[in-house]
Amino acid sequence: AMGLYFRRARGSTAESAVAQMERLLNCLNFFIEAADKPKIRKHRFDVVLMILRSAELRRRLRLKTETPTELFEGFIGRTERMAITCFVSLAMKLRELEFRDIFDKLLEWSEGSGRSLRDEVGKEMSSTQKYLDRSIVLQKCLCELLERVQVLFAPFVTRLLDRTLELLVGIPEDQLAKMSTDSQNSRNRKRKSVDKSNHLTTQLKTAAESSLRMLGFYFTFAEDTVSDRVFDKTLETLLEVLALPRMNGEVVKSTIASFASRSFKNAKEESEGSRRLSTVNRLVILKVRTNNSSLRLQVTECILAIAQSLGEAYLPCLPEAMNFLADLIDDEDLEVEAKARELGQLLEELSGEPILAQLKE
């Protein structure tokens, strides 16, 4: 039935293909929820194969769509949400070792050739897009797993951290610009190439934002402290993401705040937690040294979010925060100044000190 639906999809409009696939996935989800656990466990690999084949619809339809649009993303998103629902429903009926089996299948499928995103930049555009198509589905699935079955799934997250951090940064802005220029200067100069290059940029943004949400969920639910390697690499990536104009500011802010809070609260020793919090706070504050008012605002909002999430536990960072506020309390950008004053008021509530008055003096 899945093969038949795919053959029909290749000859159908995107809307028709999605409607057909949704009907099949609804049937599959009904089977997963209605069947008893022994039957599901016996057929888990067959079920996963069907789910992964349905997740290929994004790539199959994109190859025949000359100008991918927001409408296209909406159609595909419906199918992917249904496929992910099926995967989560399946996971909830499995034991840990059985879940590991299907999770490994998901990873094998998502990795494809096993190349990294940066390796793919120099290859054909279709190779990069195939990697992204599958990565987008993977990250969406990880978010859903962490939200609904975090106890079962959390131990597996660290295996995907490198992949997630790579997708966060994605292809650097200068390389994206070059890829777009190369497409426009190709021999045939077809509009189709430019459209698909622009769509690649959209895919990168989608994959990166899904990765951020996955990290946010992870740091919300994680109960154990992360290793120094994971801490350093995650912080380095988040600081790089902070300055990327294509990223969603709200998601970046909440993820950094979750990371700072969890790094402090989950440390094995209080001194280690304080050191990590101080490191995050100091390095985020250093990003304010820029002429870009949007970035200054983003940094101020991040520090405010960190202070709000930690409450009085943030007070050891007060000296650095006051120096930070002193630079921004009279910022030329009124929005930055207003946000700095909001941070000052919060610090006054936490410390009981007249911080804004002291800064004026």
mmCIF file of C-alpha atoms in Angstrom:
data_model
loop_
_atom_site.group_PDB
_atom_site.id
_atom_site.type_symbol
_atom_site.label_atom_id
_atom_site.label_comp_id
_atom_site.label_asym_id
_atom_site.label_seq_id
_atom_site.Cartn_x
_atom_site.Cartn_y
_atom_site.Cartn_z
ATOM 1 C CA ALA A 1 0.000 0.000 0.000
ATOM 2 C CA MET A 2 2.841 2.398 0.838
ATOM 3 C CA GLY A 3 4.503 1.725 -2.531
ATOM 4 C CA LEU A 4 1.219 2.341 -4.320
ATOM 5 C CA TYR A 5 0.702 5.628 -2.497
ATOM 6 C CA PHE A 6 4.192 6.788 -3.436
ATOM 7 C CA ARG A 7 3.597 5.993 -7.090
ATOM 8 C CA ARG A 8 0.388 7.991 -6.951
ATOM 9 C CA ALA A 9 2.163 10.814 -5.111
ATOM 10 C CA ARG A 10 4.747 11.182 -7.868
ATOM 11 C CA GLY A 11 1.963 11.809 -10.332
ATOM 12 C CA SER A 12 -0.168 13.993 -8.059
ATOM 13 C CA THR A 13 -0.201 17.530 -6.822
ATOM 14 C CA ALA A 14 1.423 18.172 -3.448
ATOM 15 C CA GLU A 15 -1.975 18.590 -1.773
ATOM 16 C CA SER A 16 -3.309 15.323 -3.202
ATOM 17 C CA ALA A 17 -0.162 13.389 -2.264
ATOM 18 C CA VAL A 18 -0.278 14.685 1.305
ATOM 19 C CA ALA A 19 -3.978 13.817 1.644
ATOM 20 C CA GLN A 20 -3.305 10.258 0.457
ATOM 21 C CA MET A 21 -0.333 9.840 2.800
ATOM 22 C CA GLU A 22 -2.255 11.239 5.757
ATOM 23 C CA ARG A 23 -4.999 8.643 5.270
ATOM 24 C CA LEU A 24 -2.445 5.842 5.276
ATOM 25 C CA LEU A 25 -0.643 7.222 8.348
ATOM 26 C CA ASN A 26 -3.934 7.564 10.211
ATOM 27 C CA CYS A 27 -4.569 3.876 9.567
ATOM 28 C CA LEU A 28 -1.054 3.037 10.728
ATOM 29 C CA ASN A 29 -1.434 5.056 13.931
ATOM 30 C CA PHE A 30 -4.769 3.368 14.625
ATOM 31 C CA PHE A 31 -3.063 -0.027 14.277
ATOM 32 C CA ILE A 32 -0.222 1.008 16.625
ATOM 33 C CA GLU A 33 -2.591 2.253 19.323
ATOM 34 C CA ALA A 34 -5.093 -0.604 19.014
ATOM 35 C CA ALA A 35 -2.664 -3.531 18.763
ATOM 36 C CA ASP A 36 -1.409 -5.225 21.921
ATOM 37 C CA LYS A 37 2.214 -4.732 22.944
ATOM 38 C CA PRO A 38 3.504 -8.204 21.911
ATOM 39 C CA LYS A 39 2.189 -7.704 18.377
ATOM 40 C CA ILE A 40 3.662 -4.217 18.136
ATOM 41 C CA ARG A 41 7.033 -5.431 19.410
ATOM 42 C CA LYS A 42 7.046 -8.245 16.863
ATOM 43 C CA HIS A 43 6.319 -5.912 13.929
ATOM 44 C CA ARG A 44 8.227 -2.833 15.140
ATOM 45 C CA PHE A 45 10.744 -2.877 12.266
ATOM 46 C CA ASP A 46 7.981 -3.105 9.635
ATOM 47 C CA VAL A 47 6.183 -0.184 11.267
ATOM 48 C CA VAL A 48 9.347 1.936 11.421
ATOM 49 C CA LEU A 49 10.057 1.217 7.742
ATOM 50 C CA MET A 50 6.604 2.539 6.784
ATOM 51 C CA ILE A 51 7.045 5.643 8.932
ATOM 52 C CA LEU A 52 10.438 6.423 7.379
ATOM 53 C CA ARG A 53 9.123 5.878 3.855
ATOM 54 C CA SER A 54 6.339 8.371 4.553
ATOM 55 C CA ALA A 55 8.936 10.861 5.819
ATOM 56 C CA GLU A 56 10.555 10.749 2.359
ATOM 57 C CA LEU A 57 7.544 12.594 0.932
ATOM 58 C CA ARG A 58 9.252 15.956 1.531
ATOM 59 C CA ARG A 59 12.174 15.010 -0.701
ATOM 60 C CA ARG A 60 10.076 13.255 -3.356
ATOM 61 C CA LEU A 61 7.658 16.149 -3.753
ATOM 62 C CA ARG A 62 10.375 18.814 -3.597
ATOM 63 C CA LEU A 63 12.172 17.194 -6.553
ATOM 64 C CA LYS A 64 9.078 17.640 -8.717
ATOM 65 C CA THR A 65 8.134 21.075 -7.338
ATOM 66 C CA GLU A 66 9.731 23.873 -9.343
ATOM 67 C CA THR A 67 9.199 26.605 -6.786
ATOM 68 C CA PRO A 68 8.895 25.320 -3.201
ATOM 69 C CA THR A 69 6.722 27.723 -1.197
ATOM 70 C CA GLU A 70 5.296 28.226 2.275
ATOM 71 C CA LEU A 71 2.221 26.352 1.034
ATOM 72 C CA PHE A 72 4.489 23.430 0.127
ATOM 73 C CA GLU A 73 6.009 23.486 3.629
ATOM 74 C CA GLY A 74 2.515 23.520 5.114
ATOM 75 C CA PHE A 75 1.470 20.436 3.157
ATOM 76 C CA ILE A 76 4.638 18.533 4.028
ATOM 77 C CA GLY A 77 4.455 19.600 7.672
ATOM 78 C CA ARG A 78 1.063 17.895 8.025
ATOM 79 C CA THR A 79 2.443 14.561 6.837
ATOM 80 C CA GLU A 80 5.576 14.839 8.968
ATOM 81 C CA ARG A 81 3.544 15.592 12.099
ATOM 82 C CA MET A 82 1.455 12.477 11.463
ATOM 83 C CA ALA A 83 4.566 10.330 10.804
ATOM 84 C CA ILE A 84 6.177 11.598 14.023
ATOM 85 C CA THR A 85 2.959 10.889 15.951
ATOM 86 C CA CYS A 86 3.160 7.296 14.693
ATOM 87 C CA PHE A 87 6.800 7.006 15.764
ATOM 88 C CA VAL A 88 6.089 8.347 19.261
ATOM 89 C CA SER A 89 3.048 6.068 19.627
ATOM 90 C CA LEU A 90 5.281 3.145 18.705
ATOM 91 C CA ALA A 91 8.009 4.225 21.152
ATOM 92 C CA MET A 92 5.518 4.366 24.021
ATOM 93 C CA LYS A 93 4.738 0.650 23.575
ATOM 94 C CA LEU A 94 8.337 -0.555 23.577
ATOM 95 C CA ARG A 95 10.862 -1.476 26.229
ATOM 96 C CA GLU A 96 14.187 0.377 26.353
ATOM 97 C CA LEU A 97 16.172 -2.141 24.285
ATOM 98 C CA GLU A 98 13.400 -2.335 21.686
ATOM 99 C CA PHE A 99 13.254 1.435 21.520
ATOM 100 C CA ARG A 100 17.025 1.496 20.952
ATOM 101 C CA ASP A 101 16.495 -0.736 17.896
ATOM 102 C CA ILE A 102 14.008 1.570 16.203
ATOM 103 C CA PHE A 103 15.945 4.674 17.242
ATOM 104 C CA ASP A 104 19.042 3.269 15.516
ATOM 105 C CA LYS A 105 16.948 2.757 12.368
ATOM 106 C CA LEU A 106 15.854 6.393 12.538
ATOM 107 C CA LEU A 107 19.473 7.528 12.832
ATOM 108 C CA GLU A 108 20.661 5.326 9.968
ATOM 109 C CA TRP A 109 17.956 6.767 7.743
ATOM 110 C CA SER A 110 18.661 10.390 8.731
ATOM 111 C CA GLU A 111 22.412 10.126 8.219
ATOM 112 C CA GLY A 112 22.103 8.825 4.678
ATOM 113 C CA SER A 113 25.596 8.984 3.226
ATOM 114 C CA GLY A 114 27.031 9.722 6.679
ATOM 115 C CA ARG A 115 28.453 13.060 5.577
ATOM 116 C CA SER A 116 28.144 16.187 7.666
ATOM 117 C CA LEU A 117 26.305 19.292 6.517
ATOM 118 C CA ARG A 118 29.540 21.188 5.954
ATOM 119 C CA ASP A 119 30.898 18.272 3.909
ATOM 120 C CA GLU A 120 27.822 18.479 1.733
ATOM 121 C CA VAL A 121 28.254 22.178 0.903
ATOM 122 C CA GLY A 122 30.755 21.455 -1.849
ATOM 123 C CA LYS A 123 28.606 18.694 -3.336
ATOM 124 C CA GLU A 124 25.595 18.937 -5.588
ATOM 125 C CA MET A 125 22.704 20.980 -4.229
ATOM 126 C CA SER A 126 20.446 17.904 -4.268
ATOM 127 C CA SER A 127 22.826 16.075 -1.907
ATOM 128 C CA THR A 128 22.737 18.951 0.583
ATOM 129 C CA GLN A 129 18.962 19.161 0.385
ATOM 130 C CA LYS A 130 18.532 15.416 0.893
ATOM 131 C CA TYR A 131 20.610 15.670 4.074
ATOM 132 C CA LEU A 132 18.514 18.617 5.249
ATOM 133 C CA ASP A 133 15.192 17.011 4.319
ATOM 134 C CA ARG A 134 15.932 14.097 6.617
ATOM 135 C CA SER A 135 17.561 16.235 9.317
ATOM 136 C CA ILE A 136 14.465 18.425 9.566
ATOM 137 C CA VAL A 137 12.279 15.368 10.176
ATOM 138 C CA LEU A 138 14.792 13.963 12.667
ATOM 139 C CA GLN A 139 14.922 17.126 14.772
ATOM 140 C CA LYS A 140 11.139 17.468 14.820
ATOM 141 C CA CYS A 141 10.906 13.859 15.976
ATOM 142 C CA LEU A 142 13.478 14.445 18.729
ATOM 143 C CA CYS A 143 11.479 17.399 20.060
ATOM 144 C CA GLU A 144 8.329 15.271 20.248
ATOM 145 C CA LEU A 145 10.151 12.370 21.914
ATOM 146 C CA LEU A 146 11.694 14.641 24.536
ATOM 147 C CA GLU A 147 8.356 16.240 25.284
ATOM 148 C CA ARG A 148 6.321 13.040 25.540
ATOM 149 C CA VAL A 149 8.660 10.185 26.489
ATOM 150 C CA GLN A 150 11.643 11.998 28.006
ATOM 151 C CA VAL A 151 12.353 9.290 30.610
ATOM 152 C CA LEU A 152 12.783 6.713 27.848
ATOM 153 C CA PHE A 153 14.568 8.965 25.384
ATOM 154 C CA ALA A 154 16.786 11.339 27.405
ATOM 155 C CA PRO A 155 19.733 8.874 27.681
ATOM 156 C CA PHE A 156 20.026 8.859 23.877
ATOM 157 C CA VAL A 157 20.180 12.619 23.366
ATOM 158 C CA THR A 158 23.916 13.015 23.865
ATOM 159 C CA ARG A 159 24.500 10.714 20.885
ATOM 160 C CA LEU A 160 22.872 13.370 18.696
ATOM 161 C CA LEU A 161 24.337 16.467 20.246
ATOM 162 C CA ASP A 162 27.095 16.951 17.664
ATOM 163 C CA ARG A 163 24.587 16.608 14.843
ATOM 164 C CA THR A 164 22.196 19.038 16.497
ATOM 165 C CA LEU A 165 24.891 21.640 17.122
ATOM 166 C CA GLU A 166 26.052 21.372 13.505
ATOM 167 C CA LEU A 167 22.519 22.006 12.245
ATOM 168 C CA LEU A 168 22.191 25.004 14.563
ATOM 169 C CA VAL A 169 25.032 26.819 12.846
ATOM 170 C CA GLY A 170 24.296 25.227 9.481
ATOM 171 C CA ILE A 171 26.036 26.623 6.447
ATOM 172 C CA PRO A 172 27.705 29.978 7.228
ATOM 173 C CA GLU A 173 26.031 33.091 5.827
ATOM 174 C CA ASP A 174 28.871 33.830 3.373
ATOM 175 C CA GLN A 175 28.667 30.308 1.929
ATOM 176 C CA LEU A 176 24.896 30.592 1.620
ATOM 177 C CA ALA A 177 25.346 33.827 -0.322
ATOM 178 C CA LYS A 178 27.921 32.158 -2.573
ATOM 179 C CA MET A 179 25.616 29.203 -3.238
ATOM 180 C CA SER A 180 22.820 31.579 -4.181
ATOM 181 C CA THR A 181 25.156 33.554 -6.487
ATOM 182 C CA ASP A 182 26.441 30.356 -8.103
ATOM 183 C CA SER A 183 22.890 29.306 -8.825
ATOM 184 C CA GLN A 184 22.102 32.627 -10.473
ATOM 185 C CA ASN A 185 25.280 32.488 -12.586
ATOM 186 C CA SER A 186 24.802 28.906 -13.782
ATOM 187 C CA ARG A 187 24.811 28.215 -17.541
ATOM 188 C CA ASN A 188 21.085 27.847 -17.956
ATOM 189 C CA ARG A 189 20.244 30.754 -15.601
ATOM 190 C CA LYS A 190 16.886 29.160 -14.904
ATOM 191 C CA ARG A 191 14.749 30.726 -12.228
ATOM 192 C CA LYS A 192 14.241 27.230 -10.820
ATOM 193 C CA SER A 193 17.835 27.089 -9.562
ATOM 194 C CA VAL A 194 17.496 30.371 -7.708
ATOM 195 C CA ASP A 195 14.203 29.317 -6.146
ATOM 196 C CA LYS A 196 15.646 26.033 -4.914
ATOM 197 C CA SER A 197 18.695 27.813 -3.517
ATOM 198 C CA ASN A 198 16.405 30.171 -1.612
ATOM 199 C CA HIS A 199 14.440 27.155 -0.438
ATOM 200 C CA LEU A 200 17.689 25.646 0.863
ATOM 201 C CA THR A 201 18.135 28.745 3.063
ATOM 202 C CA THR A 202 14.588 28.243 4.376
ATOM 203 C CA GLN A 203 15.334 24.581 5.088
ATOM 204 C CA LEU A 204 18.467 25.531 7.016
ATOM 205 C CA LYS A 205 16.449 27.918 9.152
ATOM 206 C CA THR A 206 13.783 25.267 9.772
ATOM 207 C CA ALA A 207 16.372 22.635 10.720
ATOM 208 C CA ALA A 208 18.225 25.060 12.985
ATOM 209 C CA GLU A 209 15.088 26.183 14.818
ATOM 210 C CA SER A 210 13.983 22.575 15.310
ATOM 211 C CA SER A 211 17.449 21.859 16.721
ATOM 212 C CA LEU A 212 17.177 24.782 19.122
ATOM 213 C CA ARG A 213 13.826 23.553 20.364
ATOM 214 C CA MET A 214 15.277 20.076 20.822
ATOM 215 C CA LEU A 215 18.108 21.511 22.929
ATOM 216 C CA GLY A 216 15.615 23.561 24.923
ATOM 217 C CA PHE A 217 13.574 20.442 25.703
ATOM 218 C CA TYR A 218 16.714 18.524 26.600
ATOM 219 C CA PHE A 219 17.973 21.128 29.062
ATOM 220 C CA THR A 220 14.488 21.387 30.560
ATOM 221 C CA PHE A 221 14.191 17.656 31.247
ATOM 222 C CA ALA A 222 17.808 16.573 31.750
ATOM 223 C CA GLU A 223 18.456 15.360 35.266
ATOM 224 C CA ASP A 224 22.175 14.634 35.048
ATOM 225 C CA THR A 225 25.046 17.057 34.670
ATOM 226 C CA VAL A 226 26.581 17.311 31.210
ATOM 227 C CA SER A 227 30.261 16.601 30.614
ATOM 228 C CA ASP A 228 32.750 19.434 30.151
ATOM 229 C CA ARG A 229 33.026 18.552 26.447
ATOM 230 C CA VAL A 230 29.266 18.809 25.936
ATOM 231 C CA PHE A 231 29.081 21.998 28.006
ATOM 232 C CA ASP A 232 31.912 23.732 26.114
ATOM 233 C CA LYS A 233 30.707 22.708 22.678
ATOM 234 C CA THR A 234 27.078 23.622 23.382
ATOM 235 C CA LEU A 235 28.034 27.019 24.770
ATOM 236 C CA GLU A 236 30.340 27.730 21.826
ATOM 237 C CA THR A 237 27.551 26.919 19.377
ATOM 238 C CA LEU A 238 24.870 28.906 21.206
ATOM 239 C CA LEU A 239 27.132 31.963 21.269
ATOM 240 C CA GLU A 240 27.610 31.631 17.518
ATOM 241 C CA VAL A 241 23.871 31.198 16.980
ATOM 242 C CA LEU A 242 23.183 34.308 19.076
ATOM 243 C CA ALA A 243 24.712 36.458 16.339
ATOM 244 C CA LEU A 244 22.972 34.770 13.381
ATOM 245 C CA PRO A 245 20.309 37.055 11.877
ATOM 246 C CA ARG A 246 18.336 34.148 10.424
ATOM 247 C CA MET A 247 17.521 32.658 13.845
ATOM 248 C CA ASN A 248 14.328 33.139 15.840
ATOM 249 C CA GLY A 249 15.298 35.432 18.724
ATOM 250 C CA GLU A 250 12.708 34.095 21.160
ATOM 251 C CA VAL A 251 13.834 30.496 20.670
ATOM 252 C CA VAL A 252 17.517 31.464 21.024
ATOM 253 C CA LYS A 253 16.829 33.395 24.217
ATOM 254 C CA SER A 254 14.816 30.630 25.879
ATOM 255 C CA THR A 255 17.361 27.956 24.909
ATOM 256 C CA ILE A 256 20.310 29.901 26.315
ATOM 257 C CA ALA A 257 18.373 30.594 29.517
ATOM 258 C CA SER A 258 17.499 26.879 29.872
ATOM 259 C CA PHE A 259 21.123 25.942 29.231
ATOM 260 C CA ALA A 260 22.440 28.377 31.863
ATOM 261 C CA SER A 261 19.853 27.316 34.441
ATOM 262 C CA ARG A 262 20.414 23.595 33.915
ATOM 263 C CA SER A 263 24.212 23.970 33.905
ATOM 264 C CA PHE A 264 23.960 25.544 37.350
ATOM 265 C CA LYS A 265 21.279 23.349 38.915
ATOM 266 C CA ASN A 266 22.491 19.965 37.654
ATOM 267 C CA ALA A 267 26.170 20.326 38.503
ATOM 268 C CA LYS A 268 27.588 17.659 40.786
ATOM 269 C CA GLU A 269 29.053 20.302 43.079
ATOM 270 C CA GLU A 270 27.887 23.829 43.855
ATOM 271 C CA SER A 271 31.270 25.281 42.904
ATOM 272 C CA GLU A 272 31.088 23.650 39.473
ATOM 273 C CA GLY A 273 27.580 24.996 38.925
ATOM 274 C CA SER A 274 28.644 28.513 39.904
ATOM 275 C CA ARG A 275 31.647 28.324 37.577
ATOM 276 C CA ARG A 276 29.542 27.227 34.626
ATOM 277 C CA LEU A 277 26.897 29.858 35.269
ATOM 278 C CA SER A 278 29.573 32.551 35.500
ATOM 279 C CA THR A 279 31.106 31.353 32.227
ATOM 280 C CA VAL A 280 27.783 31.471 30.364
ATOM 281 C CA ASN A 281 26.914 34.869 31.817
ATOM 282 C CA ARG A 282 30.324 36.425 31.021
ATOM 283 C CA LEU A 283 30.555 35.134 27.445
ATOM 284 C CA VAL A 284 26.989 36.152 26.581
ATOM 285 C CA ILE A 285 27.641 39.637 28.009
ATOM 286 C CA LEU A 286 30.777 39.992 25.846
ATOM 287 C CA LYS A 287 28.556 39.729 22.754
ATOM 288 C CA VAL A 288 27.119 43.154 23.600
ATOM 289 C CA ARG A 289 30.271 44.842 22.267
ATOM 290 C CA THR A 290 28.833 45.538 18.844
ATOM 291 C CA ASN A 291 27.368 48.380 16.798
ATOM 292 C CA ASN A 292 24.431 46.151 15.933
ATOM 293 C CA SER A 293 21.536 47.343 18.104
ATOM 294 C CA SER A 294 19.486 44.202 17.353
ATOM 295 C CA LEU A 295 22.259 42.025 18.751
ATOM 296 C CA ARG A 296 22.627 44.271 21.827
ATOM 297 C CA LEU A 297 18.898 43.863 22.439
ATOM 298 C CA GLN A 298 19.125 40.100 21.982
ATOM 299 C CA VAL A 299 22.005 39.863 24.469
ATOM 300 C CA THR A 300 20.136 41.988 27.028
ATOM 301 C CA GLU A 301 17.042 39.806 26.680
ATOM 302 C CA CYS A 302 19.188 36.684 27.146
ATOM 303 C CA ILE A 303 20.715 37.990 30.384
ATOM 304 C CA LEU A 304 17.249 39.006 31.602
ATOM 305 C CA ALA A 305 15.908 35.508 30.821
ATOM 306 C CA ILE A 306 18.830 33.870 32.649
ATOM 307 C CA ALA A 307 18.286 36.055 35.729
ATOM 308 C CA GLN A 308 14.547 35.340 35.687
ATOM 309 C CA SER A 309 15.072 31.579 35.458
ATOM 310 C CA LEU A 310 17.613 31.479 38.315
ATOM 311 C CA GLY A 311 16.239 34.096 40.691
ATOM 312 C CA GLU A 312 18.482 34.715 43.701
ATOM 313 C CA ALA A 313 20.920 32.078 42.445
ATOM 314 C CA TYR A 314 21.942 34.654 39.815
ATOM 315 C CA LEU A 315 23.224 37.135 42.409
ATOM 316 C CA PRO A 316 26.890 35.938 42.317
ATOM 317 C CA CYS A 317 26.898 37.267 38.738
ATOM 318 C CA LEU A 318 25.697 40.708 39.912
ATOM 319 C CA PRO A 319 29.071 42.567 39.565
ATOM 320 C CA GLU A 320 29.389 41.587 35.890
ATOM 321 C CA ALA A 321 25.724 42.381 35.313
ATOM 322 C CA MET A 322 26.133 45.877 36.787
ATOM 323 C CA ASN A 323 29.073 46.658 34.496
ATOM 324 C CA PHE A 324 26.926 45.381 31.624
ATOM 325 C CA LEU A 325 24.012 47.609 32.648
ATOM 326 C CA ALA A 326 26.254 50.649 32.999
ATOM 327 C CA ASP A 327 27.007 50.443 29.268
ATOM 328 C CA LEU A 328 23.374 50.012 28.223
ATOM 329 C CA ILE A 329 21.345 52.110 30.650
ATOM 330 C CA ASP A 330 21.729 55.128 28.358
ATOM 331 C CA ASP A 331 21.967 53.232 25.072
ATOM 332 C CA GLU A 332 21.216 55.196 21.927
ATOM 333 C CA ASP A 333 18.615 52.582 20.985
ATOM 334 C CA LEU A 334 15.528 53.219 23.129
ATOM 335 C CA GLU A 335 14.418 49.575 22.984
ATOM 336 C CA VAL A 336 17.793 48.410 24.310
ATOM 337 C CA GLU A 337 17.694 51.049 27.057
ATOM 338 C CA ALA A 338 14.177 49.980 28.106
ATOM 339 C CA LYS A 339 15.184 46.326 28.299
ATOM 340 C CA ALA A 340 18.317 47.222 30.303
ATOM 341 C CA ARG A 341 16.180 49.127 32.817
ATOM 342 C CA GLU A 342 13.857 46.109 33.075
ATOM 343 C CA LEU A 343 16.875 43.968 33.901
ATOM 344 C CA GLY A 344 18.020 46.567 36.462
ATOM 345 C CA GLN A 345 14.632 46.491 38.188
ATOM 346 C CA LEU A 346 14.743 42.694 38.385
ATOM 347 C CA LEU A 347 18.216 42.794 39.929
ATOM 348 C CA GLU A 348 17.008 45.369 42.456
ATOM 349 C CA GLU A 349 14.186 43.016 43.497
ATOM 350 C CA LEU A 350 16.595 40.100 43.848
ATOM 351 C CA SER A 351 19.342 41.963 45.717
ATOM 352 C CA GLY A 352 17.376 44.577 47.626
ATOM 353 C CA GLU A 353 19.895 47.195 46.457
ATOM 354 C CA PRO A 354 19.093 50.451 44.552
ATOM 355 C CA ILE A 355 21.089 49.355 41.505
ATOM 356 C CA LEU A 356 19.640 51.818 38.968
ATOM 357 C CA ALA A 357 20.236 54.746 41.341
ATOM 358 C CA GLN A 358 23.825 53.612 41.886
ATOM 359 C CA LEU A 359 24.404 53.440 38.156
ATOM 360 C CA LYS A 360 23.102 56.983 37.700
ATOM 361 C CA GLU A 361 25.541 58.213 40.316
#
